[in-house]
PDB file of C-alpha atoms in Angstrom:
ATOM      1  CA  MET A   1      59.183  13.088 -44.476  1.00 32.00           C
ATOM      2  CA  PHE A   2      59.880  11.602 -41.077  1.00 30.00           C
ATOM      3  CA  SER A   3      60.592  14.916 -39.383  1.00 31.00           C
ATOM      4  CA  SER A   4      57.410  16.277 -37.843  1.00 34.00           C
ATOM      5  CA  VAL A   5      56.620  19.075 -35.449  1.00 35.00           C
ATOM      6  CA  GLY A   6      53.270  20.557 -34.401  1.00 38.00           C
ATOM      7  CA  ASP A   7      49.548  19.893 -34.843  1.00 43.00           C
ATOM      8  CA  PRO A   8      48.222  20.322 -38.403  1.00 40.00           C
ATOM      9  CA  GLY A   9      45.088  21.862 -39.745  1.00 43.00           C
ATOM     10  CA  GLN A  10      43.411  22.836 -36.500  1.00 42.00           C
ATOM     11  CA  PRO A  11      42.454  26.231 -35.024  1.00 39.00           C
ATOM     12  CA  ARG A  12      45.067  27.446 -32.595  1.00 36.00           C
ATOM     13  CA  ARG A  13      44.068  28.649 -29.145  1.00 36.00           C
ATOM     14  CA  MET A  14      46.562  30.532 -27.009  1.00 30.00           C
ATOM     15  CA  ASN A  15      47.598  28.710 -23.850  1.00 33.00           C
ATOM     16  CA  HIS A  16      48.078  31.606 -21.421  1.00 30.00           C
ATOM     17  CA  GLU A  17      49.347  29.334 -18.662  1.00 30.00           C
ATOM     18  CA  LEU A  18      52.065  28.122 -21.017  1.00 27.00           C
ATOM     19  CA  LEU A  19      53.047  31.647 -21.998  1.00 27.00           C
ATOM     20  CA  MET A  20      53.289  32.805 -18.393  1.00 27.00           C
ATOM     21  CA  SER A  21      55.256  29.821 -17.097  1.00 28.00           C
ATOM     22  CA  PRO A  22      58.932  30.239 -16.096  1.00 30.00           C
ATOM     23  CA  CYS A  23      61.020  29.397 -19.149  1.00 28.00           C
ATOM     24  CA  SER A  24      64.423  27.890 -19.638  1.00 32.00           C
ATOM     25  CA  ARG A  25      66.413  28.743 -22.739  1.00 33.00           C
ATOM     26  CA  ALA A  26      67.463  25.747 -24.786  1.00 40.00           C
ATOM     27  CA  GLY A  27      70.563  25.822 -26.959  1.00 43.00           C
ATOM     28  CA  PRO A  28      70.424  26.545 -30.693  1.00 46.00           C
ATOM     29  CA  ASP A  29      69.172  23.716 -32.878  1.00 45.00           C
ATOM     30  CA  LYS A  30      70.818  22.623 -36.127  1.00 46.00           C
ATOM     31  CA  PHE A  31      69.136  25.488 -37.988  1.00 42.00           C
ATOM     32  CA  GLY A  32      70.514  28.094 -35.594  1.00 47.00           C
ATOM     33  CA  TYR A  33      67.219  28.826 -33.835  1.00 40.00           C
ATOM     34  CA  THR A  34      67.103  29.121 -30.065  1.00 41.00           C
ATOM     35  CA  LEU A  35      63.970  27.820 -28.404  1.00 38.00           C
ATOM     36  CA  LYS A  36      62.383  28.653 -25.062  1.00 44.00           C
ATOM     37  CA  ILE A  37      60.732  25.700 -23.354  1.00 40.00           C
ATOM     38  CA  PRO A  38      58.556  26.313 -20.282  1.00 46.00           C
ATOM     39  CA  GLU A  39      60.060  24.741 -17.175  1.00 54.00           C
ATOM     40  CA  ASN A  40      56.868  22.865 -16.281  1.00 53.00           C
ATOM     41  CA  THR A  41      56.714  21.386 -19.803  1.00 45.00           C
ATOM     42  CA  ARG A  42      60.352  20.252 -19.668  1.00 49.00           C
ATOM     43  CA  ASN A  43      59.835  18.621 -16.282  1.00 54.00           C
ATOM     44  CA  SER A  44      56.681  16.747 -17.305  1.00 49.00           C
ATOM     45  CA  GLN A  45      58.339  15.500 -20.498  1.00 48.00           C
ATOM     46  CA  ALA A  46      61.359  14.295 -18.523  1.00 52.00           C
ATOM     47  CA  ARG A  47      59.182  12.418 -16.032  1.00 49.00           C
ATOM     48  CA  ALA A  48      57.215  10.802 -18.840  1.00 48.00           C
ATOM     49  CA  GLN A  49      60.384   9.755 -20.643  1.00 53.00           C
ATOM     50  CA  LYS A  50      61.680   7.854 -17.621  1.00 51.00           C
ATOM     51  CA  ILE A  51      58.738   5.457 -17.455  1.00 54.00           C
ATOM     52  CA  MET A  52      57.889   4.813 -21.116  1.00 69.00           C
ATOM     53  CA  LYS A  53      58.544   1.359 -22.532  1.00 72.00           C
ATOM     54  CA  GLN A  54      60.207   1.286 -25.944  1.00 76.00           C
ATOM     55  CA  VAL A  55      59.852  -1.930 -27.947  1.00 68.00           C
ATOM     56  CA  ALA A  56      60.396  -3.330 -31.436  1.00 68.00           C
ATOM     57  CA  LEU A  57      57.322  -4.711 -33.228  1.00 70.00           C
ATOM     58  CA  ASP A  58      57.481  -7.452 -35.819  1.00 70.00           C
ATOM     59  CA  ILE A  59      55.487  -5.461 -38.370  1.00 70.00           C
ATOM     60  CA  LYS A  60      56.353  -3.517 -41.483  1.00 74.00           C
ATOM     61  CA  ILE A  61      57.098   0.008 -40.316  1.00 78.00           C
ATOM     62  CA  ASN A  62      56.033   2.918 -42.473  1.00 82.00           C
ATOM     63  CA  ALA A  63      54.504   6.352 -42.033  1.00 85.00           C
ATOM     64  CA  ASP A  64      50.997   4.897 -42.244  1.00 89.00           C
ATOM     65  CA  GLN A  65      51.648   2.691 -39.197  1.00 89.00           C
ATOM     66  CA  ALA A  66      52.426   5.366 -36.610  1.00 93.00           C
ATOM     67  CA  VAL A  67      49.512   4.345 -34.361  1.00 96.00           C
ATOM     68  CA  VAL A  68      48.971   0.594 -33.970  1.00 96.00           C
ATOM     69  CA  TRP A  69      46.676  -1.513 -31.782  1.00 96.00           C
ATOM     70  CA  HIS A  70      48.362  -4.893 -31.398  1.00 94.00           C
ATOM     71  CA  GLU A  71      47.638  -7.760 -28.994  1.00 92.00           C
ATOM     72  CA  ASP A  72      45.639  -5.688 -26.500  1.00 94.00           C
ATOM     73  CA  SER A  73      48.121  -2.807 -26.315  1.00 96.00           C
ATOM     74  CA  LEU A  74      48.553   0.517 -28.063  1.00 97.00           C
ATOM     75  CA  TYR A  75      51.858   1.089 -29.836  1.00 96.00           C
ATOM     76  CA  LEU A  76      53.071   4.485 -31.009  1.00 96.00           C
ATOM     77  CA  LEU A  77      55.935   4.908 -33.458  1.00 95.00           C
ATOM     78  CA  ASP A  78      58.397   7.084 -31.547  1.00 95.00           C
ATOM     79  CA  GLN A  79      58.690  10.175 -33.736  1.00 94.00           C
ATOM     80  CA  ARG A  80      61.400  11.656 -31.517  1.00 94.00           C
ATOM     81  CA  VAL A  81      64.030   9.215 -32.779  1.00 93.00           C
ATOM     82  CA  LEU A  82      63.115   9.001 -36.478  1.00 92.00           C
ATOM     83  CA  PRO A  83      64.676   8.509 -38.948  1.00 90.00           C
ATOM     84  CA  GLY A  84      67.687   7.108 -37.098  1.00 92.00           C
ATOM     85  CA  GLU A  85      65.667   4.531 -35.166  1.00 91.00           C
ATOM     86  CA  GLU A  86      62.342   2.805 -35.801  1.00 90.00           C
ATOM     87  CA  ILE A  87      60.916   1.797 -32.433  1.00 91.00           C
ATOM     88  CA  PHE A  88      57.531   1.876 -30.773  1.00 93.00           C
ATOM     89  CA  VAL A  89      56.441   3.052 -27.352  1.00 95.00           C
ATOM     90  CA  GLN A  90      54.072   0.522 -25.782  1.00 95.00           C
ATOM     91  CA  CYS A  91      51.035   1.900 -23.931  1.00 97.00           C
ATOM     92  CA  GLU A  92      49.309  -0.572 -21.635  1.00 96.00           C
ATOM     93  CA  THR A  93      47.465   2.000 -19.515  1.00 97.00           C
ATOM     94  CA  VAL A  94      45.831   5.377 -20.065  1.00 98.00           C
ATOM     95  CA  THR A  95      48.692   6.923 -18.091  1.00 97.00           C
ATOM     96  CA  ASP A  96      51.163   5.427 -20.578  1.00 97.00           C
ATOM     97  CA  ALA A  97      49.224   7.015 -23.445  1.00 97.00           C
ATOM     98  CA  ARG A  98      48.986  10.360 -21.659  1.00 97.00           C
ATOM     99  CA  ASN A  99      52.731  10.333 -21.032  1.00 97.00           C
ATOM    100  CA  ALA A 100      53.471   9.474 -24.668  1.00 97.00           C
ATOM    101  CA  ILE A 101      51.329  12.364 -25.902  1.00 97.00           C
ATOM    102  CA  ARG A 102      52.943  14.823 -23.499  1.00 96.00           C
ATOM    103  CA  ALA A 103      56.450  13.633 -24.350  1.00 96.00           C
ATOM    104  CA  MET A 104      55.823  14.196 -28.086  1.00 95.00           C
ATOM    105  CA  VAL A 105      56.119  10.528 -29.035  1.00 96.00           C
ATOM    106  CA  VAL A 106      53.055  11.089 -31.211  1.00 96.00           C
ATOM    107  CA  ARG A 107      52.618  14.412 -33.008  1.00 94.00           C
ATOM    108  CA  GLY A 108      49.948  15.973 -35.166  1.00 94.00           C
ATOM    109  CA  ALA A 109      46.373  16.594 -34.064  1.00 94.00           C
ATOM    110  CA  PRO A 110      44.769  13.770 -36.111  1.00 95.00           C
ATOM    111  CA  ALA A 111      47.279  11.189 -34.837  1.00 96.00           C
ATOM    112  CA  ILE A 112      46.782  12.432 -31.281  1.00 97.00           C
ATOM    113  CA  GLY A 113      43.020  12.072 -31.707  1.00 97.00           C
ATOM    114  CA  VAL A 114      43.343   8.462 -32.876  1.00 98.00           C
ATOM    115  CA  THR A 115      45.728   7.789 -29.993  1.00 98.00           C
ATOM    116  CA  ALA A 116      43.220   9.257 -27.552  1.00 98.00           C
ATOM    117  CA  ALA A 117      40.444   7.002 -28.853  1.00 98.00           C
ATOM    118  CA  TYR A 118      42.536   3.907 -28.205  1.00 98.00           C
ATOM    119  CA  ALA A 119      43.625   5.335 -24.850  1.00 98.00           C
ATOM    120  CA  VAL A 120      39.966   5.456 -23.782  1.00 98.00           C
ATOM    121  CA  VAL A 121      39.861   1.691 -24.353  1.00 98.00           C
ATOM    122  CA  LEU A 122      42.815   1.308 -21.984  1.00 98.00           C
ATOM    123  CA  ALA A 123      41.174   3.604 -19.441  1.00 98.00           C
ATOM    124  CA  ALA A 124      37.920   1.636 -19.562  1.00 98.00           C
ATOM    125  CA  ARG A 125      39.802  -1.637 -19.107  1.00 98.00           C
ATOM    126  CA  GLU A 126      41.458  -0.275 -15.972  1.00 98.00           C
ATOM    127  CA  ALA A 127      38.190   1.139 -14.650  1.00 98.00           C
ATOM    128  CA  ARG A 128      36.403  -2.166 -15.205  1.00 98.00           C
ATOM    129  CA  ALA A 129      39.164  -4.083 -13.416  1.00 98.00           C
ATOM    130  CA  ALA A 130      39.038  -1.683 -10.470  1.00 97.00           C
ATOM    131  CA  ALA A 131      35.304  -1.101 -10.111  1.00 98.00           C
ATOM    132  CA  GLY A 132      33.490  -3.899 -11.924  1.00 97.00           C
ATOM    133  CA  ARG A 133      30.012  -2.805 -12.975  1.00 97.00           C
ATOM    134  CA  GLY A 134      30.752   0.662 -11.609  1.00 97.00           C
ATOM    135  CA  TRP A 135      33.351   1.228 -14.319  1.00 98.00           C
ATOM    136  CA  LYS A 136      31.656   4.277 -15.833  1.00 98.00           C
ATOM    137  CA  GLN A 137      32.093   6.363 -12.701  1.00 97.00           C
ATOM    138  CA  ALA A 138      35.602   5.027 -12.168  1.00 98.00           C
ATOM    139  CA  LEU A 139      36.477   6.048 -15.731  1.00 98.00           C
ATOM    140  CA  THR A 140      35.943   9.781 -15.125  1.00 97.00           C
ATOM    141  CA  SER A 141      39.367  10.567 -13.683  1.00 97.00           C
ATOM    142  CA  GLY A 142      41.192   8.721 -16.463  1.00 97.00           C
ATOM    143  CA  LEU A 143      39.341  10.622 -19.166  1.00 98.00           C
ATOM    144  CA  GLU A 144      40.020  13.953 -17.474  1.00 97.00           C
ATOM    145  CA  MET A 145      43.729  13.138 -17.226  1.00 97.00           C
ATOM    146  CA  LEU A 146      43.798  12.195 -20.902  1.00 97.00           C
ATOM    147  CA  THR A 147      41.992  15.390 -21.927  1.00 96.00           C
ATOM    148  CA  GLN A 148      44.747  17.474 -20.317  1.00 96.00           C
ATOM    149  CA  ALA A 149      47.563  15.671 -22.134  1.00 96.00           C
ATOM    150  CA  ARG A 150      47.635  18.186 -25.027  1.00 92.00           C
ATOM    151  CA  PRO A 151      44.864  20.809 -24.715  1.00 88.00           C
ATOM    152  CA  THR A 152      45.850  22.511 -27.993  1.00 89.00           C
ATOM    153  CA  ALA A 153      45.278  19.347 -30.061  1.00 90.00           C
ATOM    154  CA  ILE A 154      41.613  19.798 -30.960  1.00 93.00           C
ATOM    155  CA  ASN A 155      41.263  16.223 -32.210  1.00 96.00           C
ATOM    156  CA  LEU A 156      42.126  14.903 -28.760  1.00 97.00           C
ATOM    157  CA  SER A 157      39.072  16.374 -27.050  1.00 96.00           C
ATOM    158  CA  TRP A 158      36.949  15.574 -30.114  1.00 97.00           C
ATOM    159  CA  ALA A 159      37.922  11.889 -30.049  1.00 98.00           C
ATOM    160  CA  ILE A 160      37.314  11.632 -26.318  1.00 98.00           C
ATOM    161  CA  GLY A 161      33.890  13.202 -26.874  1.00 98.00           C
ATOM    162  CA  GLN A 162      33.105  10.603 -29.543  1.00 98.00           C
ATOM    163  CA  MET A 163      34.119   7.804 -27.203  1.00 98.00           C
ATOM    164  CA  LYS A 164      32.034   9.296 -24.379  1.00 98.00           C
ATOM    165  CA  SER A 165      28.999   9.152 -26.653  1.00 98.00           C
ATOM    166  CA  VAL A 166      29.595   5.438 -27.160  1.00 98.00           C
ATOM    167  CA  ILE A 167      30.100   4.933 -23.424  1.00 98.00           C
ATOM    168  CA  SER A 168      26.783   6.592 -22.631  1.00 97.00           C
ATOM    169  CA  GLY A 169      24.959   3.945 -24.654  1.00 97.00           C
ATOM    170  CA  LEU A 170      26.678   0.936 -23.063  1.00 97.00           C
ATOM    171  CA  GLU A 171      25.430  -1.264 -20.254  1.00 96.00           C
ATOM    172  CA  ASP A 172      27.499  -1.935 -17.151  1.00 95.00           C
ATOM    173  CA  ASP A 173      29.046  -5.087 -18.618  1.00 95.00           C
ATOM    174  CA  ASP A 174      32.615  -5.239 -19.946  1.00 97.00           C
ATOM    175  CA  PRO A 175      32.899  -2.335 -22.443  1.00 98.00           C
ATOM    176  CA  GLU A 176      36.250  -3.138 -24.018  1.00 98.00           C
ATOM    177  CA  ALA A 177      35.086  -4.828 -27.234  1.00 98.00           C
ATOM    178  CA  ALA A 178      32.575  -2.093 -28.052  1.00 98.00           C
ATOM    179  CA  LEU A 179      35.017   0.707 -27.288  1.00 98.00           C
ATOM    180  CA  LEU A 180      37.812  -0.917 -29.267  1.00 98.00           C
ATOM    181  CA  GLU A 181      35.548  -1.116 -32.304  1.00 98.00           C
ATOM    182  CA  ALA A 182      34.628   2.562 -31.829  1.00 98.00           C
ATOM    183  CA  ALA A 183      38.314   3.519 -31.654  1.00 98.00           C
ATOM    184  CA  ARG A 184      39.085   1.515 -34.764  1.00 98.00           C
ATOM    185  CA  GLN A 185      36.207   3.232 -36.531  1.00 98.00           C
ATOM    186  CA  ILE A 186      37.656   6.653 -35.654  1.00 98.00           C
ATOM    187  CA  HIS A 187      41.005   5.434 -37.005  1.00 98.00           C
ATOM    188  CA  ARG A 188      39.438   4.179 -40.242  1.00 97.00           C
ATOM    189  CA  GLN A 189      37.434   7.370 -40.702  1.00 97.00           C
ATOM    190  CA  ASP A 190      40.561   9.498 -40.366  1.00 96.00           C
ATOM    191  CA  ILE A 191      42.362   7.529 -43.065  1.00 96.00           C
ATOM    192  CA  ALA A 192      39.318   7.652 -45.359  1.00 96.00           C
ATOM    193  CA  ALA A 193      38.943  11.406 -44.880  1.00 95.00           C
ATOM    194  CA  ASN A 194      42.619  11.953 -45.664  1.00 94.00           C
ATOM    195  CA  ARG A 195      42.398   9.893 -48.838  1.00 94.00           C
ATOM    196  CA  GLN A 196      39.271  11.746 -49.948  1.00 94.00           C
ATOM    197  CA  MET A 197      40.898  15.103 -49.206  1.00 91.00           C
ATOM    198  CA  GLY A 198      43.954  14.114 -51.212  1.00 91.00           C
ATOM    199  CA  ALA A 199      41.892  12.907 -54.163  1.00 92.00           C
ATOM    200  CA  HIS A 200      39.818  16.087 -54.317  1.00 91.00           C
ATOM    201  CA  ALA A 201      42.845  18.366 -54.105  1.00 88.00           C
ATOM    202  CA  ALA A 202      44.867  16.334 -56.618  1.00 89.00           C
ATOM    203  CA  GLU A 203      42.245  17.121 -59.249  1.00 91.00           C
ATOM    204  CA  LEU A 204      43.254  20.787 -59.005  1.00 89.00           C
ATOM    205  CA  ILE A 205      46.853  20.051 -59.993  1.00 89.00           C
ATOM    206  CA  GLU A 206      46.841  19.959 -63.774  1.00 89.00           C
ATOM    207  CA  GLN A 207      50.530  20.431 -64.543  1.00 90.00           C
ATOM    208  CA  PRO A 208      53.960  20.067 -62.899  1.00 88.00           C
ATOM    209  CA  THR A 209      54.063  22.449 -59.972  1.00 86.00           C
ATOM    210  CA  SER A 210      55.333  23.001 -56.454  1.00 85.00           C
ATOM    211  CA  VAL A 211      53.169  22.295 -53.420  1.00 81.00           C
ATOM    212  CA  ILE A 212      53.752  24.203 -50.192  1.00 81.00           C
ATOM    213  CA  THR A 213      52.166  22.826 -47.027  1.00 79.00           C
ATOM    214  CA  HIS A 214      51.573  24.534 -43.700  1.00 78.00           C
ATOM    215  CA  CYS A 215      52.478  22.803 -40.438  1.00 78.00           C
ATOM    216  CA  ASN A 216      52.566  19.030 -39.987  1.00 81.00           C
ATOM    217  CA  ALA A 217      50.809  17.412 -42.941  1.00 84.00           C
ATOM    218  CA  VAL A 218      52.538  14.031 -43.316  1.00 90.00           C
ATOM    219  CA  ALA A 219      51.099  10.554 -42.732  1.00 92.00           C
ATOM    220  CA  LEU A 220      52.859  10.364 -39.357  1.00 93.00           C
ATOM    221  CA  ALA A 221      50.697  13.240 -38.137  1.00 94.00           C
ATOM    222  CA  THR A 222      47.456  11.385 -38.906  1.00 95.00           C
ATOM    223  CA  GLY A 223      45.854   7.986 -38.614  1.00 95.00           C
ATOM    224  CA  GLY A 224      47.439   7.301 -41.995  1.00 94.00           C
ATOM    225  CA  TYR A 225      48.014   8.726 -45.506  1.00 93.00           C
ATOM    226  CA  GLY A 226      48.455  12.382 -44.482  1.00 91.00           C
ATOM    227  CA  THR A 227      46.532  15.601 -44.900  1.00 89.00           C
ATOM    228  CA  ALA A 228      48.083  18.115 -47.293  1.00 84.00           C
ATOM    229  CA  LEU A 229      50.850  15.735 -48.373  1.00 83.00           C
ATOM    230  CA  GLY A 230      48.197  13.196 -49.289  1.00 86.00           C
ATOM    231  CA  VAL A 231      47.590  15.380 -52.323  1.00 87.00           C
ATOM    232  CA  ILE A 232      50.880  14.359 -53.928  1.00 85.00           C
ATOM    233  CA  ARG A 233      51.039  10.693 -52.935  1.00 80.00           C
TER     234      ARG A 233
END
């Protein structure tokens, strides 16, 4: 359950730049498959890895707690080291969050979307500290950087769009409290939608059966509870 790869349940759009990039051949994995990883992707992931802060949080760790806002920071359960280790990557800036997304700390389009919403809070905090009442204009570059973190994760751009709508209705005063509540609302809505999806689908299972899921459908890939696997919880 703790092994997750990919972005679930979202339309896939071909990244031509990725396909045309120089590739390096990685060695076979434990299943015997050999993967090709674009050189520019490997380099960006390596740079991100060097500067990420891994910490232990004094909270109960489970698959429903993969994205956590705690004491003014964003914490992401590091999916790259599960199940052997249970540690979080701390994100104190929007750059931290962008790096964590690119380095595959967080995986699954819904979870990336929730992460992006909280990352906008971090970006706004930085913009406010740098530009005061001119924070909206100062925020533009941070949001653009965040949008490019994982272009194929549709929920990322969707969540940023939702947060932009909130921003457009704010005054020039400190936006952090309002944006944090908006991010938490996106997080809550994702969990509620997953639970509702699971409840509806569970009604279709009337006898012992096997359930096959496509792509990453576990709780770790979402704000909590899971998409397709929520059906059998």
